[in-house]
Amino acid sequence: MSFSFATSNNIQFGEGIAKTIPSLLDGSLSPLFVLTGSDSKRYAQLIGLLTQSGFEVFIHPIAGEPDVKSVTIASDSAREASAKCVIAIGGGSVLDTGKAVAALVTNEGQLIDYLEGVGKGKTLSEKSLPFMAVPTTAGTGAEVTRNSVIGVPKAGVKVSLRSASMLPTWAVVDPELTYKLPPEIAAYTGMDALIQCLEAYLSKFSNPLTDGIAREGLRLAARSIRSACKEELDTEAKSDLCAASLCGGIALANAKLGSIHGFAGPLGGMIPAPHGAICASLLISCFSANLRAFDTRDKDNPSRAKMDDVATLLTGNPQAKASYALAWFESLCNDLPLKSLGELGLEHSQIEEAARKSAKSSSMKGNPIELTKFELVEILEAAL
Ligand code: NAD
């Protein structure tokens, strides 16, 4: 056995913990470059705490998931502001933008040169600016990962900017920030959290540390995702889902993921659908295809036994088998406001292209069993 493990330097978790952000920062980090989603006013109180503590603050709102253009504009603005520290308050899109901005301010050249698969493969040689991630969705766990997922419209893909030095300096996870998420967004982002724990647990690169974290994340997500996505506020369920999202991020950063995220990257570049919604639409067809693949050609693979354990974690039944997990996922997907891949915009004619791109994606390499081209196509057809 051999593995390495790394996460954010400082993780703060708890209801109301965001109010303590100014106390984590020292005056030498001013000016602060603060990224938010398109509605910065949502976080006016939090940003007010920073200005009241004497920090000079530049606010940069961004809309939608990051792409080469939006990240380049944001990093140029941070450079112009002579920012000493970057703070991102928002969903995974804002966190990923902030993480990339913190890296690009200190590294020369164009973003595209550093991107996996589409650029020149340059390595980020300089340390990022100090970076604080404050998630407002319970989903991506991007507050504890070392990559930033960025759309490249010309190539029709989403790929990563990745470096160990991109691990956030601080991850401040305050479940209160997720209380007002509309149910539909809570559902698809929450499904991303659950799926990240699942895929990191089953991954070919999992290790005892990531297993413990991913199992606990899966248990928390399973017990609370339904309540956390209702209109009525359930603070305990919200807190569980934030913790599950954090667990998913820590686990995936050290164990990689699998076929669901292997498809989600390329599909996110092909259809204008939210990342979590794409992942959710693939859960059942990917889980059942992996199960069939194991049972026909690799029954003794350790991840096959883990699929039975997943069923136990989801249902609480120690005798549960992987097929119970499948039934549990089907019932969950029926209960939440989710869409099929076809409803999200994928056409049948795009399946070949999506399968071809996905076979080469970074997350697909973590899938515990190699899936054939035929199986990849079959998964997409079933999810349509
Ligand atoms: P998101 O950040 O795109 O946000 C989804 C929607 O929720 C947006 O409309 C946003 O405005 C809204 N929103 C966010 N917080 C809100 C709040 N508190 N109240 C009301 N509305 C709110 O979605 P996401 O799923 O968190 O992030 C998706 C992005 O993260 C994708 O680009 C995906 O590729 C990336 N991702 C990154 C990693 C990583 O490790 N870096 C992992 C998984 C996904």
GROMACS .gro file of C-alpha atoms in nm, residues 218-354:
model
  137
  218LEU     CA    1  -2.203   0.896   0.175
  219ARG     CA    2  -2.380   0.806   0.501
  220LEU     CA    3  -2.445   1.174   0.582
  221ALA     CA    4  -2.565   1.253   0.230
  222ALA     CA    5  -2.794   0.949   0.224
  223ARG     CA    6  -2.962   1.033   0.552
  224SER     CA    7  -3.016   1.401   0.475
  225ILE     CA    8  -3.031   1.477   0.104
  226ARG     CA    9  -3.412   1.451   0.078
  227SER     CA   10  -3.476   1.685   0.373
  228ALA     CA   11  -3.200   1.927   0.269
  229CYS     CA   12  -3.368   1.976  -0.069
  230LYS     CA   13  -3.716   2.061   0.062
  231GLU     CA   14  -3.862   2.412   0.066
  232GLU     CA   15  -3.897   2.403   0.449
  233LEU     CA   16  -3.565   2.464   0.621
  234ASP     CA   17  -3.410   2.164   0.800
  235THR     CA   18  -3.089   2.300   0.952
  236GLU     CA   19  -2.952   1.959   1.054
  237ALA     CA   20  -3.000   1.818   0.706
  238LYS     CA   21  -2.832   2.125   0.552
  239SER     CA   22  -2.539   2.081   0.788
  240ASP     CA   23  -2.510   1.709   0.700
  241LEU     CA   24  -2.507   1.784   0.330
  242CYS     CA   25  -2.236   2.050   0.372
  243ALA     CA   26  -2.026   1.799   0.567
  244ALA     CA   27  -2.089   1.535   0.296
  245SER     CA   28  -1.978   1.783   0.031
  246LEU     CA   29  -1.660   1.858   0.227
  247CYS     CA   30  -1.594   1.482   0.267
  248GLY     CA   31  -1.647   1.432  -0.108
  249GLY     CA   32  -1.398   1.707  -0.192
  250ILE     CA   33  -1.130   1.574   0.045
  251ALA     CA   34  -1.178   1.219  -0.084
  252LEU     CA   35  -1.180   1.302  -0.455
  253ALA     CA   36  -0.873   1.526  -0.430
  254ASN     CA   37  -0.680   1.223  -0.304
  255ALA     CA   38  -0.852   0.929  -0.474
  256LYS     CA   39  -0.993   1.064  -0.805
  257LEU     CA   40  -1.348   0.980  -0.917
  258GLY     CA   41  -1.503   0.750  -1.178
  259SER     CA   42  -1.725   0.715  -1.482
  260ILE     CA   43  -2.000   0.962  -1.379
  261HIS     CA   44  -1.754   1.249  -1.350
  262GLY     CA   45  -1.562   1.102  -1.644
  263PHE     CA   46  -1.870   1.177  -1.856
  264ALA     CA   47  -1.966   1.500  -1.678
  265GLY     CA   48  -1.653   1.695  -1.782
  266PRO     CA   49  -1.689   1.643  -2.158
  267LEU     CA   50  -2.072   1.666  -2.146
  268GLY     CA   51  -2.047   1.997  -1.959
  269GLY     CA   52  -1.857   2.132  -2.260
  270MET     CA   53  -2.119   2.000  -2.505
  271ILE     CA   54  -2.451   2.099  -2.343
  272PRO     CA   55  -2.537   2.409  -2.138
  273ALA     CA   56  -2.653   2.216  -1.830
  274PRO     CA   57  -2.543   2.247  -1.465
  275HIS     CA   58  -2.263   2.011  -1.362
  276GLY     CA   59  -2.454   1.848  -1.074
  277ALA     CA   60  -2.760   1.791  -1.293
  278ILE     CA   61  -2.547   1.608  -1.551
  279CYS     CA   62  -2.391   1.391  -1.279
  280ALA     CA   63  -2.732   1.305  -1.132
  281SER     CA   64  -2.868   1.201  -1.473
  282LEU     CA   65  -2.587   0.944  -1.508
  283LEU     CA   66  -2.596   0.790  -1.160
  284ILE     CA   67  -2.821   0.491  -1.228
  285SER     CA   68  -2.686   0.394  -1.570
  286CYS     CA   69  -2.320   0.422  -1.454
  287PHE     CA   70  -2.375   0.232  -1.129
  288SER     CA   71  -2.558  -0.050  -1.306
  289ALA     CA   72  -2.304  -0.066  -1.593
  290ASN     CA   73  -2.016  -0.092  -1.344
  291LEU     CA   74  -2.201  -0.362  -1.151
  292ARG     CA   75  -2.264  -0.564  -1.470
  293ALA     CA   76  -1.903  -0.519  -1.581
  294PHE     CA   77  -1.771  -0.651  -1.248
  295ASP     CA   78  -2.013  -0.943  -1.240
  296THR     CA   79  -1.923  -1.053  -1.592
  297ARG     CA   80  -1.544  -1.008  -1.591
  298ASP     CA   81  -1.394  -0.911  -1.253
  299LYS     CA   82  -1.603  -1.054  -0.966
  300ASP     CA   83  -1.315  -1.044  -0.716
  301ASN     CA   84  -1.226  -0.679  -0.766
  302PRO     CA   85  -1.225  -0.514  -0.418
  303SER     CA   86  -1.449  -0.234  -0.550
  304ARG     CA   87  -1.718  -0.491  -0.631
  305ALA     CA   88  -1.744  -0.577  -0.259
  306LYS     CA   89  -1.751  -0.204  -0.184
  307MET     CA   90  -2.066  -0.174  -0.397
  308ASP     CA   91  -2.245  -0.404  -0.149
  309ASP     CA   92  -2.107  -0.190   0.134
  310VAL     CA   93  -2.251   0.119  -0.040
  311ALA     CA   94  -2.592  -0.048  -0.024
  312THR     CA   95  -2.548  -0.098   0.351
  313LEU     CA   96  -2.445   0.266   0.401
  314LEU     CA   97  -2.745   0.390   0.205
  315THR     CA   98  -3.010   0.161   0.352
  316GLY     CA   99  -2.870   0.085   0.700
  317ASN     CA  100  -2.928  -0.286   0.625
  318PRO     CA  101  -2.609  -0.489   0.695
  319GLN     CA  102  -2.727  -0.766   0.457
  320ALA     CA  103  -2.789  -0.525   0.167
  321LYS     CA  104  -2.644  -0.608  -0.175
  322ALA     CA  105  -2.541  -0.369  -0.454
  323SER     CA  106  -2.879  -0.417  -0.626
  324TYR     CA  107  -3.042  -0.255  -0.319
  325ALA     CA  108  -2.823   0.050  -0.376
  326LEU     CA  109  -2.954   0.071  -0.730
  327ALA     CA  110  -3.314   0.060  -0.607
  328TRP     CA  111  -3.230   0.324  -0.343
  329PHE     CA  112  -3.081   0.553  -0.611
  330GLU     CA  113  -3.387   0.506  -0.833
  331SER     CA  114  -3.620   0.605  -0.553
  332LEU     CA  115  -3.404   0.909  -0.463
  333CYS     CA  116  -3.393   1.031  -0.824
  334ASN     CA  117  -3.772   0.998  -0.845
  335ASP     CA  118  -3.818   1.203  -0.528
  336LEU     CA  119  -3.590   1.494  -0.627
  337PRO     CA  120  -3.652   1.752  -0.902
  338LEU     CA  121  -3.393   1.610  -1.146
  339LYS     CA  122  -3.379   1.572  -1.524
  340SER     CA  123  -3.265   1.306  -1.771
  341LEU     CA  124  -2.967   1.369  -1.997
  342GLY     CA  125  -3.204   1.420  -2.291
  343GLU     CA  126  -3.404   1.679  -2.095
  344LEU     CA  127  -3.074   1.851  -2.015
  345GLY     CA  128  -3.010   1.893  -2.388
  346LEU     CA  129  -2.808   1.594  -2.514
  347GLU     CA  130  -2.916   1.470  -2.858
  348HIS     CA  131  -2.885   1.107  -2.962
  349SER     CA  132  -2.654   1.216  -3.245
  350GLN     CA  133  -2.400   1.351  -2.988
  351ILE     CA  134  -2.357   1.020  -2.804
  352GLU     CA  135  -2.061   0.888  -3.010
  353GLU     CA  136  -1.870   1.214  -2.961
  354ALA     CA  137  -1.948   1.223  -2.587
   0.00000   0.00000   0.00000
